[in-house]
Amino acid sequence: MPDFTFESQFDGLVCGVDEAGRGPCAGPLCVAAVILDPARVPAGIADSKKLSEKQRFALEPDIKAAALAWSVIEISAADIDCHNILKATMMGMTQAVEALSPQPIHALIDGNRCPPLAIPATAVVKGDDKSLSIAAASILAKTARDRIMIEMDALYPAYGFKSHKGYQAEAHITAIRLHGPSPIHRLSWATVRSVLSAASETAVVDA
């Protein structure tokens, strides 16, 4: 289970940073930053991938209420197409940390690289399984993104976003083939490009 081992190495406020939505071919990327109060840590915080959707949504308000500061940044599919997913992730992480008030003295970043920040940062591989601050950020990022995808399901019901959240499920790919991409699909993604390419080739043959 994650703990405060990494945070305790620094004398001052430390934030954890994580994202949700790097892999899907539709929907935004959400990045969260959280400064936890060591004296008020909600019970049950863990890597968001190891929690059920119900557990994540139950923890979300508790984390927000107990944290010294938190922020969630949304990077649109269009911006991901424009910048590529790595640059979009780094951009979102920078914005998430900058949005915190008060500002931390150090940032713990989930993964193997750090974004450009005005404060020192440490990359922690599988950090959401090691650091409570990163795990809390992973929960806020995941719940924010899931909520958006549930809303998008109501706007674009043909794609089934509520069930697969934009990931490359078979039903999702079939829906793209039938209806074409929606306004929230990432057109630079290989999955979407291949479907569009196949549709274009079929159109040429039929012509």
JSON list of C-alpha atoms in Angstrom, two decimals:
[
{"chain": "A", "resi": 1, "resn": "MET", "atom": "CA", "xyz": [0.00, 0.00, 0.00]},
{"chain": "A", "resi": 2, "resn": "PRO", "atom": "CA", "xyz": [1.23, 3.57, -0.64]},
{"chain": "A", "resi": 3, "resn": "ASP", "atom": "CA", "xyz": [2.60, 5.59, 2.30]},
{"chain": "A", "resi": 4, "resn": "PHE", "atom": "CA", "xyz": [4.45, 8.83, 3.08]},
{"chain": "A", "resi": 5, "resn": "THR", "atom": "CA", "xyz": [7.99, 7.46, 2.67]},
{"chain": "A", "resi": 6, "resn": "PHE", "atom": "CA", "xyz": [8.76, 9.68, -0.34]},
{"chain": "A", "resi": 7, "resn": "GLU", "atom": "CA", "xyz": [7.00, 12.74, 1.07]},
{"chain": "A", "resi": 8, "resn": "SER", "atom": "CA", "xyz": [8.85, 12.49, 4.40]},
{"chain": "A", "resi": 9, "resn": "GLN", "atom": "CA", "xyz": [12.21, 13.07, 2.66]},
{"chain": "A", "resi": 10, "resn": "PHE", "atom": "CA", "xyz": [11.35, 16.76, 2.18]},
{"chain": "A", "resi": 11, "resn": "ASP", "atom": "CA", "xyz": [10.88, 19.53, 4.73]},
{"chain": "A", "resi": 12, "resn": "GLY", "atom": "CA", "xyz": [7.77, 21.30, 3.48]},
{"chain": "A", "resi": 13, "resn": "LEU", "atom": "CA", "xyz": [4.67, 20.77, 1.37]},
{"chain": "A", "resi": 14, "resn": "VAL", "atom": "CA", "xyz": [4.94, 17.98, -1.21]},
{"chain": "A", "resi": 15, "resn": "CYS", "atom": "CA", "xyz": [2.42, 17.28, -3.97]},
{"chain": "A", "resi": 16, "resn": "GLY", "atom": "CA", "xyz": [1.71, 14.09, -5.86]},
{"chain": "A", "resi": 17, "resn": "VAL", "atom": "CA", "xyz": [0.90, 14.23, -9.56]},
{"chain": "A", "resi": 18, "resn": "ASP", "atom": "CA", "xyz": [-0.74, 11.63, -11.78]},
{"chain": "A", "resi": 19, "resn": "GLU", "atom": "CA", "xyz": [-2.85, 11.39, -14.92]},
{"chain": "A", "resi": 20, "resn": "ALA", "atom": "CA", "xyz": [-5.69, 9.37, -16.35]},
{"chain": "A", "resi": 21, "resn": "GLY", "atom": "CA", "xyz": [-6.44, 8.80, -20.01]},
{"chain": "A", "resi": 22, "resn": "ARG", "atom": "CA", "xyz": [-3.13, 8.40, -21.83]},
{"chain": "A", "resi": 23, "resn": "GLY", "atom": "CA", "xyz": [-4.24, 5.20, -23.54]},
{"chain": "A", "resi": 24, "resn": "PRO", "atom": "CA", "xyz": [-7.79, 5.77, -24.84]},
{"chain": "A", "resi": 25, "resn": "CYS", "atom": "CA", "xyz": [-8.46, 6.83, -28.42]},
{"chain": "A", "resi": 26, "resn": "ALA", "atom": "CA", "xyz": [-11.27, 9.17, -27.34]},
{"chain": "A", "resi": 27, "resn": "GLY", "atom": "CA", "xyz": [-11.80, 11.77, -24.66]},
{"chain": "A", "resi": 28, "resn": "PRO", "atom": "CA", "xyz": [-9.49, 14.08, -22.74]},
{"chain": "A", "resi": 29, "resn": "LEU", "atom": "CA", "xyz": [-6.44, 13.50, -20.64]},
{"chain": "A", "resi": 30, "resn": "CYS", "atom": "CA", "xyz": [-6.98, 14.48, -16.99]},
{"chain": "A", "resi": 31, "resn": "VAL", "atom": "CA", "xyz": [-4.07, 15.38, -14.72]},
{"chain": "A", "resi": 32, "resn": "ALA", "atom": "CA", "xyz": [-4.35, 15.90, -10.97]},
{"chain": "A", "resi": 33, "resn": "ALA", "atom": "CA", "xyz": [-2.03, 17.29, -8.32]},
{"chain": "A", "resi": 34, "resn": "VAL", "atom": "CA", "xyz": [-2.67, 16.84, -4.59]},
{"chain": "A", "resi": 35, "resn": "ILE", "atom": "CA", "xyz": [-1.03, 18.06, -1.39]},
{"chain": "A", "resi": 36, "resn": "LEU", "atom": "CA", "xyz": [-2.24, 15.77, 1.38]},
{"chain": "A", "resi": 37, "resn": "ASP", "atom": "CA", "xyz": [-2.39, 16.74, 5.04]},
{"chain": "A", "resi": 38, "resn": "PRO", "atom": "CA", "xyz": [-0.53, 13.92, 6.84]},
{"chain": "A", "resi": 39, "resn": "ALA", "atom": "CA", "xyz": [-2.84, 14.41, 9.83]},
{"chain": "A", "resi": 40, "resn": "ARG", "atom": "CA", "xyz": [-6.01, 13.99, 7.76]},
{"chain": "A", "resi": 41, "resn": "VAL", "atom": "CA", "xyz": [-5.48, 11.23, 5.21]},
{"chain": "A", "resi": 42, "resn": "PRO", "atom": "CA", "xyz": [-8.74, 9.53, 4.17]},
{"chain": "A", "resi": 43, "resn": "ALA", "atom": "CA", "xyz": [-8.69, 5.79, 4.74]},
{"chain": "A", "resi": 44, "resn": "GLY", "atom": "CA", "xyz": [-8.59, 3.59, 1.66]},
{"chain": "A", "resi": 45, "resn": "ILE", "atom": "CA", "xyz": [-6.38, 5.66, -0.66]},
{"chain": "A", "resi": 46, "resn": "ALA", "atom": "CA", "xyz": [-4.62, 3.35, -3.12]},
{"chain": "A", "resi": 47, "resn": "ASP", "atom": "CA", "xyz": [-3.62, 3.17, -6.76]},
{"chain": "A", "resi": 48, "resn": "SER", "atom": "CA", "xyz": [-6.84, 4.08, -8.60]},
{"chain": "A", "resi": 49, "resn": "LYS", "atom": "CA", "xyz": [-6.43, 1.04, -10.87]},
{"chain": "A", "resi": 50, "resn": "LYS", "atom": "CA", "xyz": [-6.76, -1.22, -7.83]},
{"chain": "A", "resi": 51, "resn": "LEU", "atom": "CA", "xyz": [-10.02, 0.40, -6.69]},
{"chain": "A", "resi": 52, "resn": "SER", "atom": "CA", "xyz": [-13.50, -0.10, -8.07]},
{"chain": "A", "resi": 53, "resn": "GLU", "atom": "CA", "xyz": [-15.33, 2.80, -9.69]},
{"chain": "A", "resi": 54, "resn": "LYS", "atom": "CA", "xyz": [-17.59, 2.98, -6.64]},
{"chain": "A", "resi": 55, "resn": "GLN", "atom": "CA", "xyz": [-14.60, 3.16, -4.29]},
{"chain": "A", "resi": 56, "resn": "ARG", "atom": "CA", "xyz": [-12.94, 5.89, -6.36]},
{"chain": "A", "resi": 57, "resn": "PHE", "atom": "CA", "xyz": [-16.04, 8.07, -6.45]},
{"chain": "A", "resi": 58, "resn": "ALA", "atom": "CA", "xyz": [-16.55, 7.57, -2.70]},
{"chain": "A", "resi": 59, "resn": "LEU", "atom": "CA", "xyz": [-12.97, 8.66, -1.97]},
{"chain": "A", "resi": 60, "resn": "GLU", "atom": "CA", "xyz": [-12.99, 11.67, -4.30]},
{"chain": "A", "resi": 61, "resn": "PRO", "atom": "CA", "xyz": [-14.91, 14.11, -2.01]},
{"chain": "A", "resi": 62, "resn": "ASP", "atom": "CA", "xyz": [-13.00, 12.89, 1.04]},
{"chain": "A", "resi": 63, "resn": "ILE", "atom": "CA", "xyz": [-9.65, 13.61, -0.64]},
{"chain": "A", "resi": 64, "resn": "LYS", "atom": "CA", "xyz": [-10.77, 17.04, -1.79]},
{"chain": "A", "resi": 65, "resn": "ALA", "atom": "CA", "xyz": [-12.10, 17.94, 1.66]},
{"chain": "A", "resi": 66, "resn": "ALA", "atom": "CA", "xyz": [-9.02, 16.75, 3.56]},
{"chain": "A", "resi": 67, "resn": "ALA", "atom": "CA", "xyz": [-6.26, 17.87, 1.16]},
{"chain": "A", "resi": 68, "resn": "LEU", "atom": "CA", "xyz": [-4.32, 21.06, 1.78]},
{"chain": "A", "resi": 69, "resn": "ALA", "atom": "CA", "xyz": [-4.61, 21.73, -1.95]},
{"chain": "A", "resi": 70, "resn": "TRP", "atom": "CA", "xyz": [-5.69, 19.92, -5.11]},
{"chain": "A", "resi": 71, "resn": "SER", "atom": "CA", "xyz": [-6.20, 20.64, -8.79]},
{"chain": "A", "resi": 72, "resn": "VAL", "atom": "CA", "xyz": [-7.41, 18.79, -11.87]},
{"chain": "A", "resi": 73, "resn": "ILE", "atom": "CA", "xyz": [-6.47, 19.84, -15.41]},
{"chain": "A", "resi": 74, "resn": "GLU", "atom": "CA", "xyz": [-8.25, 18.63, -18.56]},
{"chain": "A", "resi": 75, "resn": "ILE", "atom": "CA", "xyz": [-6.35, 18.38, -21.86]},
{"chain": "A", "resi": 76, "resn": "SER", "atom": "CA", "xyz": [-8.71, 17.97, -24.81]},
{"chain": "A", "resi": 77, "resn": "ALA", "atom": "CA", "xyz": [-8.47, 15.39, -27.58]},
{"chain": "A", "resi": 78, "resn": "ALA", "atom": "CA", "xyz": [-7.74, 18.23, -30.01]},
{"chain": "A", "resi": 79, "resn": "ASP", "atom": "CA", "xyz": [-4.80, 19.42, -27.91]},
{"chain": "A", "resi": 80, "resn": "ILE", "atom": "CA", "xyz": [-3.50, 15.84, -27.66]},
{"chain": "A", "resi": 81, "resn": "ASP", "atom": "CA", "xyz": [-3.65, 15.58, -31.46]},
{"chain": "A", "resi": 82, "resn": "CYS", "atom": "CA", "xyz": [-1.83, 18.91, -31.74]},
{"chain": "A", "resi": 83, "resn": "HIS", "atom": "CA", "xyz": [0.96, 18.26, -29.23]},
{"chain": "A", "resi": 84, "resn": "ASN", "atom": "CA", "xyz": [1.15, 14.41, -29.00]},
{"chain": "A", "resi": 85, "resn": "ILE", "atom": "CA", "xyz": [0.32, 12.52, -25.82]},
{"chain": "A", "resi": 86, "resn": "LEU", "atom": "CA", "xyz": [3.72, 12.89, -24.13]},
{"chain": "A", "resi": 87, "resn": "LYS", "atom": "CA", "xyz": [3.86, 16.68, -24.56]},
{"chain": "A", "resi": 88, "resn": "ALA", "atom": "CA", "xyz": [0.19, 16.94, -23.57]},
{"chain": "A", "resi": 89, "resn": "THR", "atom": "CA", "xyz": [0.90, 14.94, -20.40]},
{"chain": "A", "resi": 90, "resn": "MET", "atom": "CA", "xyz": [3.88, 17.09, -19.46]},
{"chain": "A", "resi": 91, "resn": "MET", "atom": "CA", "xyz": [1.86, 20.24, -20.17]},
{"chain": "A", "resi": 92, "resn": "GLY", "atom": "CA", "xyz": [-1.02, 19.02, -18.02]},
{"chain": "A", "resi": 93, "resn": "MET", "atom": "CA", "xyz": [1.31, 18.10, -15.14]},
{"chain": "A", "resi": 94, "resn": "THR", "atom": "CA", "xyz": [2.92, 21.53, -15.21]},
{"chain": "A", "resi": 95, "resn": "GLN", "atom": "CA", "xyz": [-0.46, 23.25, -15.18]},
{"chain": "A", "resi": 96, "resn": "ALA", "atom": "CA", "xyz": [-1.76, 21.02, -12.38]},
{"chain": "A", "resi": 97, "resn": "VAL", "atom": "CA", "xyz": [1.18, 21.85, -10.10]},
{"chain": "A", "resi": 98, "resn": "GLU", "atom": "CA", "xyz": [1.03, 25.56, -10.94]},
{"chain": "A", "resi": 99, "resn": "ALA", "atom": "CA", "xyz": [-2.69, 25.62, -10.06]},
{"chain": "A", "resi": 100, "resn": "LEU", "atom": "CA", "xyz": [-2.05, 24.54, -6.46]},
{"chain": "A", "resi": 101, "resn": "SER", "atom": "CA", "xyz": [-2.39, 27.05, -3.66]},
{"chain": "A", "resi": 102, "resn": "PRO", "atom": "CA", "xyz": [-0.38, 26.99, -1.50]},
{"chain": "A", "resi": 103, "resn": "GLN", "atom": "CA", "xyz": [2.48, 25.94, -3.72]},
{"chain": "A", "resi": 104, "resn": "PRO", "atom": "CA", "xyz": [4.53, 22.87, -2.75]},
{"chain": "A", "resi": 105, "resn": "ILE", "atom": "CA", "xyz": [8.30, 22.85, -2.41]},
{"chain": "A", "resi": 106, "resn": "HIS", "atom": "CA", "xyz": [8.59, 19.52, -4.23]},
{"chain": "A", "resi": 107, "resn": "ALA", "atom": "CA", "xyz": [6.53, 17.42, -6.65]},
{"chain": "A", "resi": 108, "resn": "LEU", "atom": "CA", "xyz": [6.36, 13.65, -6.85]},
{"chain": "A", "resi": 109, "resn": "ILE", "atom": "CA", "xyz": [5.53, 12.64, -10.42]},
{"chain": "A", "resi": 110, "resn": "ASP", "atom": "CA", "xyz": [4.13, 9.25, -11.35]},
{"chain": "A", "resi": 111, "resn": "GLY", "atom": "CA", "xyz": [6.26, 7.72, -14.10]},
{"chain": "A", "resi": 112, "resn": "ASN", "atom": "CA", "xyz": [9.82, 7.94, -15.34]},
{"chain": "A", "resi": 113, "resn": "ARG", "atom": "CA", "xyz": [10.14, 11.60, -16.28]},
{"chain": "A", "resi": 114, "resn": "CYS", "atom": "CA", "xyz": [9.27, 15.00, -14.85]},
{"chain": "A", "resi": 115, "resn": "PRO", "atom": "CA", "xyz": [7.57, 17.96, -16.54]},
{"chain": "A", "resi": 116, "resn": "PRO", "atom": "CA", "xyz": [9.17, 21.42, -16.59]},
{"chain": "A", "resi": 117, "resn": "LEU", "atom": "CA", "xyz": [8.41, 22.95, -13.19]},
{"chain": "A", "resi": 118, "resn": "ALA", "atom": "CA", "xyz": [9.53, 25.93, -11.15]},
{"chain": "A", "resi": 119, "resn": "ILE", "atom": "CA", "xyz": [10.11, 23.58, -8.19]},
{"chain": "A", "resi": 120, "resn": "PRO", "atom": "CA", "xyz": [12.21, 20.42, -7.83]},
{"chain": "A", "resi": 121, "resn": "ALA", "atom": "CA", "xyz": [10.51, 17.17, -8.79]},
{"chain": "A", "resi": 122, "resn": "THR", "atom": "CA", "xyz": [11.11, 13.45, -8.48]},
{"chain": "A", "resi": 123, "resn": "ALA", "atom": "CA", "xyz": [9.83, 10.85, -10.93]},
{"chain": "A", "resi": 124, "resn": "VAL", "atom": "CA", "xyz": [8.52, 7.74, -9.17]},
{"chain": "A", "resi": 125, "resn": "VAL", "atom": "CA", "xyz": [7.92, 4.67, -11.33]},
{"chain": "A", "resi": 126, "resn": "LYS", "atom": "CA", "xyz": [4.63, 3.07, -10.28]},
{"chain": "A", "resi": 127, "resn": "GLY", "atom": "CA", "xyz": [4.29, 5.97, -7.88]},
{"chain": "A", "resi": 128, "resn": "ASP", "atom": "CA", "xyz": [0.55, 5.51, -7.45]},
{"chain": "A", "resi": 129, "resn": "ASP", "atom": "CA", "xyz": [1.37, 2.23, -5.69]},
{"chain": "A", "resi": 130, "resn": "LYS", "atom": "CA", "xyz": [4.08, 3.79, -3.49]},
{"chain": "A", "resi": 131, "resn": "SER", "atom": "CA", "xyz": [3.17, 7.38, -2.59]},
{"chain": "A", "resi": 132, "resn": "LEU", "atom": "CA", "xyz": [-0.09, 8.38, -0.89]},
{"chain": "A", "resi": 133, "resn": "SER", "atom": "CA", "xyz": [0.05, 11.80, -2.57]},
{"chain": "A", "resi": 134, "resn": "ILE", "atom": "CA", "xyz": [0.42, 10.28, -6.04]},
{"chain": "A", "resi": 135, "resn": "ALA", "atom": "CA", "xyz": [-2.28, 7.69, -5.29]},
{"chain": "A", "resi": 136, "resn": "ALA", "atom": "CA", "xyz": [-4.66, 10.48, -4.22]},
{"chain": "A", "resi": 137, "resn": "ALA", "atom": "CA", "xyz": [-3.89, 12.34, -7.46]},
{"chain": "A", "resi": 138, "resn": "SER", "atom": "CA", "xyz": [-4.55, 9.18, -9.46]},
{"chain": "A", "resi": 139, "resn": "ILE", "atom": "CA", "xyz": [-8.01, 8.92, -7.91]},
{"chain": "A", "resi": 140, "resn": "LEU", "atom": "CA", "xyz": [-8.90, 12.55, -8.64]},
{"chain": "A", "resi": 141, "resn": "ALA", "atom": "CA", "xyz": [-7.65, 12.28, -12.22]},
{"chain": "A", "resi": 142, "resn": "LYS", "atom": "CA", "xyz": [-9.53, 9.04, -12.84]},
{"chain": "A", "resi": 143, "resn": "THR", "atom": "CA", "xyz": [-12.85, 10.19, -11.35]},
{"chain": "A", "resi": 144, "resn": "ALA", "atom": "CA", "xyz": [-12.67, 13.49, -13.23]},
{"chain": "A", "resi": 145, "resn": "ARG", "atom": "CA", "xyz": [-12.10, 11.71, -16.52]},
{"chain": "A", "resi": 146, "resn": "ASP", "atom": "CA", "xyz": [-14.74, 9.04, -15.91]},
{"chain": "A", "resi": 147, "resn": "ARG", "atom": "CA", "xyz": [-17.28, 11.75, -15.12]},
{"chain": "A", "resi": 148, "resn": "ILE", "atom": "CA", "xyz": [-16.48, 13.51, -18.38]},
{"chain": "A", "resi": 149, "resn": "MET", "atom": "CA", "xyz": [-16.82, 10.29, -20.37]},
{"chain": "A", "resi": 150, "resn": "ILE", "atom": "CA", "xyz": [-20.18, 9.54, -18.76]},
{"chain": "A", "resi": 151, "resn": "GLU", "atom": "CA", "xyz": [-21.32, 13.02, -19.83]},
{"chain": "A", "resi": 152, "resn": "MET", "atom": "CA", "xyz": [-19.96, 12.39, -23.34]},
{"chain": "A", "resi": 153, "resn": "ASP", "atom": "CA", "xyz": [-21.96, 9.17, -23.48]},
{"chain": "A", "resi": 154, "resn": "ALA", "atom": "CA", "xyz": [-25.13, 11.24, -23.20]},
{"chain": "A", "resi": 155, "resn": "LEU", "atom": "CA", "xyz": [-23.95, 13.53, -26.01]},
{"chain": "A", "resi": 156, "resn": "TYR", "atom": "CA", "xyz": [-22.69, 10.76, -28.30]},
{"chain": "A", "resi": 157, "resn": "PRO", "atom": "CA", "xyz": [-24.63, 7.62, -27.27]},
{"chain": "A", "resi": 158, "resn": "ALA", "atom": "CA", "xyz": [-23.65, 5.61, -30.36]},
{"chain": "A", "resi": 159, "resn": "TYR", "atom": "CA", "xyz": [-20.12, 4.99, -29.03]},
{"chain": "A", "resi": 160, "resn": "GLY", "atom": "CA", "xyz": [-20.80, 3.53, -25.57]},
{"chain": "A", "resi": 161, "resn": "PHE", "atom": "CA", "xyz": [-18.38, 5.85, -23.76]},
{"chain": "A", "resi": 162, "resn": "LYS", "atom": "CA", "xyz": [-20.02, 5.17, -20.40]},
{"chain": "A", "resi": 163, "resn": "SER", "atom": "CA", "xyz": [-18.94, 1.53, -20.47]},
{"chain": "A", "resi": 164, "resn": "HIS", "atom": "CA", "xyz": [-15.42, 1.67, -21.95]},
{"chain": "A", "resi": 165, "resn": "LYS", "atom": "CA", "xyz": [-14.48, 5.33, -21.24]},
{"chain": "A", "resi": 166, "resn": "GLY", "atom": "CA", "xyz": [-12.93, 5.73, -24.69]},
{"chain": "A", "resi": 167, "resn": "TYR", "atom": "CA", "xyz": [-10.58, 2.76, -24.56]},
{"chain": "A", "resi": 168, "resn": "GLN", "atom": "CA", "xyz": [-10.20, 0.47, -27.56]},
{"chain": "A", "resi": 169, "resn": "ALA", "atom": "CA", "xyz": [-12.95, -2.01, -26.74]},
{"chain": "A", "resi": 170, "resn": "GLU", "atom": "CA", "xyz": [-14.26, -4.07, -29.66]},
{"chain": "A", "resi": 171, "resn": "ALA", "atom": "CA", "xyz": [-17.68, -2.41, -29.44]},
{"chain": "A", "resi": 172, "resn": "HIS", "atom": "CA", "xyz": [-16.01, 0.99, -29.53]},
{"chain": "A", "resi": 173, "resn": "ILE", "atom": "CA", "xyz": [-14.01, 0.22, -32.68]},
{"chain": "A", "resi": 174, "resn": "THR", "atom": "CA", "xyz": [-17.14, -1.16, -34.33]},
{"chain": "A", "resi": 175, "resn": "ALA", "atom": "CA", "xyz": [-18.98, 2.06, -33.49]},
{"chain": "A", "resi": 176, "resn": "ILE", "atom": "CA", "xyz": [-16.21, 4.16, -35.07]},
{"chain": "A", "resi": 177, "resn": "ARG", "atom": "CA", "xyz": [-16.45, 2.03, -38.23]},
{"chain": "A", "resi": 178, "resn": "LEU", "atom": "CA", "xyz": [-20.22, 2.52, -38.36]},
{"chain": "A", "resi": 179, "resn": "HIS", "atom": "CA", "xyz": [-20.45, 6.20, -37.41]},
{"chain": "A", "resi": 180, "resn": "GLY", "atom": "CA", "xyz": [-17.02, 7.66, -38.00]},
{"chain": "A", "resi": 181, "resn": "PRO", "atom": "CA", "xyz": [-15.14, 9.50, -35.24]},
{"chain": "A", "resi": 182, "resn": "SER", "atom": "CA", "xyz": [-16.94, 11.83, -32.85]},
{"chain": "A", "resi": 183, "resn": "PRO", "atom": "CA", "xyz": [-15.69, 15.33, -31.97]},
{"chain": "A", "resi": 184, "resn": "ILE", "atom": "CA", "xyz": [-13.86, 13.87, -28.93]},
{"chain": "A", "resi": 185, "resn": "HIS", "atom": "CA", "xyz": [-11.95, 11.16, -30.78]},
{"chain": "A", "resi": 186, "resn": "ARG", "atom": "CA", "xyz": [-8.18, 11.50, -31.07]},
{"chain": "A", "resi": 187, "resn": "LEU", "atom": "CA", "xyz": [-7.63, 11.56, -34.80]},
{"chain": "A", "resi": 188, "resn": "SER", "atom": "CA", "xyz": [-3.88, 11.07, -34.44]},
{"chain": "A", "resi": 189, "resn": "TRP", "atom": "CA", "xyz": [-4.39, 7.70, -32.69]},
{"chain": "A", "resi": 190, "resn": "ALA", "atom": "CA", "xyz": [-3.44, 4.67, -34.77]},
{"chain": "A", "resi": 191, "resn": "THR", "atom": "CA", "xyz": [-6.72, 2.96, -33.92]},
{"chain": "A", "resi": 192, "resn": "VAL", "atom": "CA", "xyz": [-8.79, 5.82, -35.31]},
{"chain": "A", "resi": 193, "resn": "ARG", "atom": "CA", "xyz": [-6.50, 6.38, -38.29]},
{"chain": "A", "resi": 194, "resn": "SER", "atom": "CA", "xyz": [-6.71, 2.72, -39.29]},
{"chain": "A", "resi": 195, "resn": "VAL", "atom": "CA", "xyz": [-10.51, 2.78, -39.21]},
{"chain": "A", "resi": 196, "resn": "LEU", "atom": "CA", "xyz": [-10.62, 5.97, -41.28]},
{"chain": "A", "resi": 197, "resn": "SER", "atom": "CA", "xyz": [-8.06, 4.56, -43.70]},
{"chain": "A", "resi": 198, "resn": "ALA", "atom": "CA", "xyz": [-10.07, 1.37, -44.16]},
{"chain": "A", "resi": 199, "resn": "ALA", "atom": "CA", "xyz": [-13.24, 3.39, -44.73]},
{"chain": "A", "resi": 200, "resn": "SER", "atom": "CA", "xyz": [-11.43, 5.53, -47.31]},
{"chain": "A", "resi": 201, "resn": "GLU", "atom": "CA", "xyz": [-10.12, 2.49, -49.17]},
{"chain": "A", "resi": 202, "resn": "THR", "atom": "CA", "xyz": [-13.60, 0.95, -49.21]},
{"chain": "A", "resi": 203, "resn": "ALA", "atom": "CA", "xyz": [-15.02, 4.16, -50.61]},
{"chain": "A", "resi": 204, "resn": "VAL", "atom": "CA", "xyz": [-12.45, 4.17, -53.43]},
{"chain": "A", "resi": 205, "resn": "VAL", "atom": "CA", "xyz": [-13.15, 0.53, -54.29]},
{"chain": "A", "resi": 206, "resn": "ASP", "atom": "CA", "xyz": [-16.91, 1.14, -54.27]},
{"chain": "A", "resi": 207, "resn": "ALA", "atom": "CA", "xyz": [-16.47, 4.14, -56.53]}
]
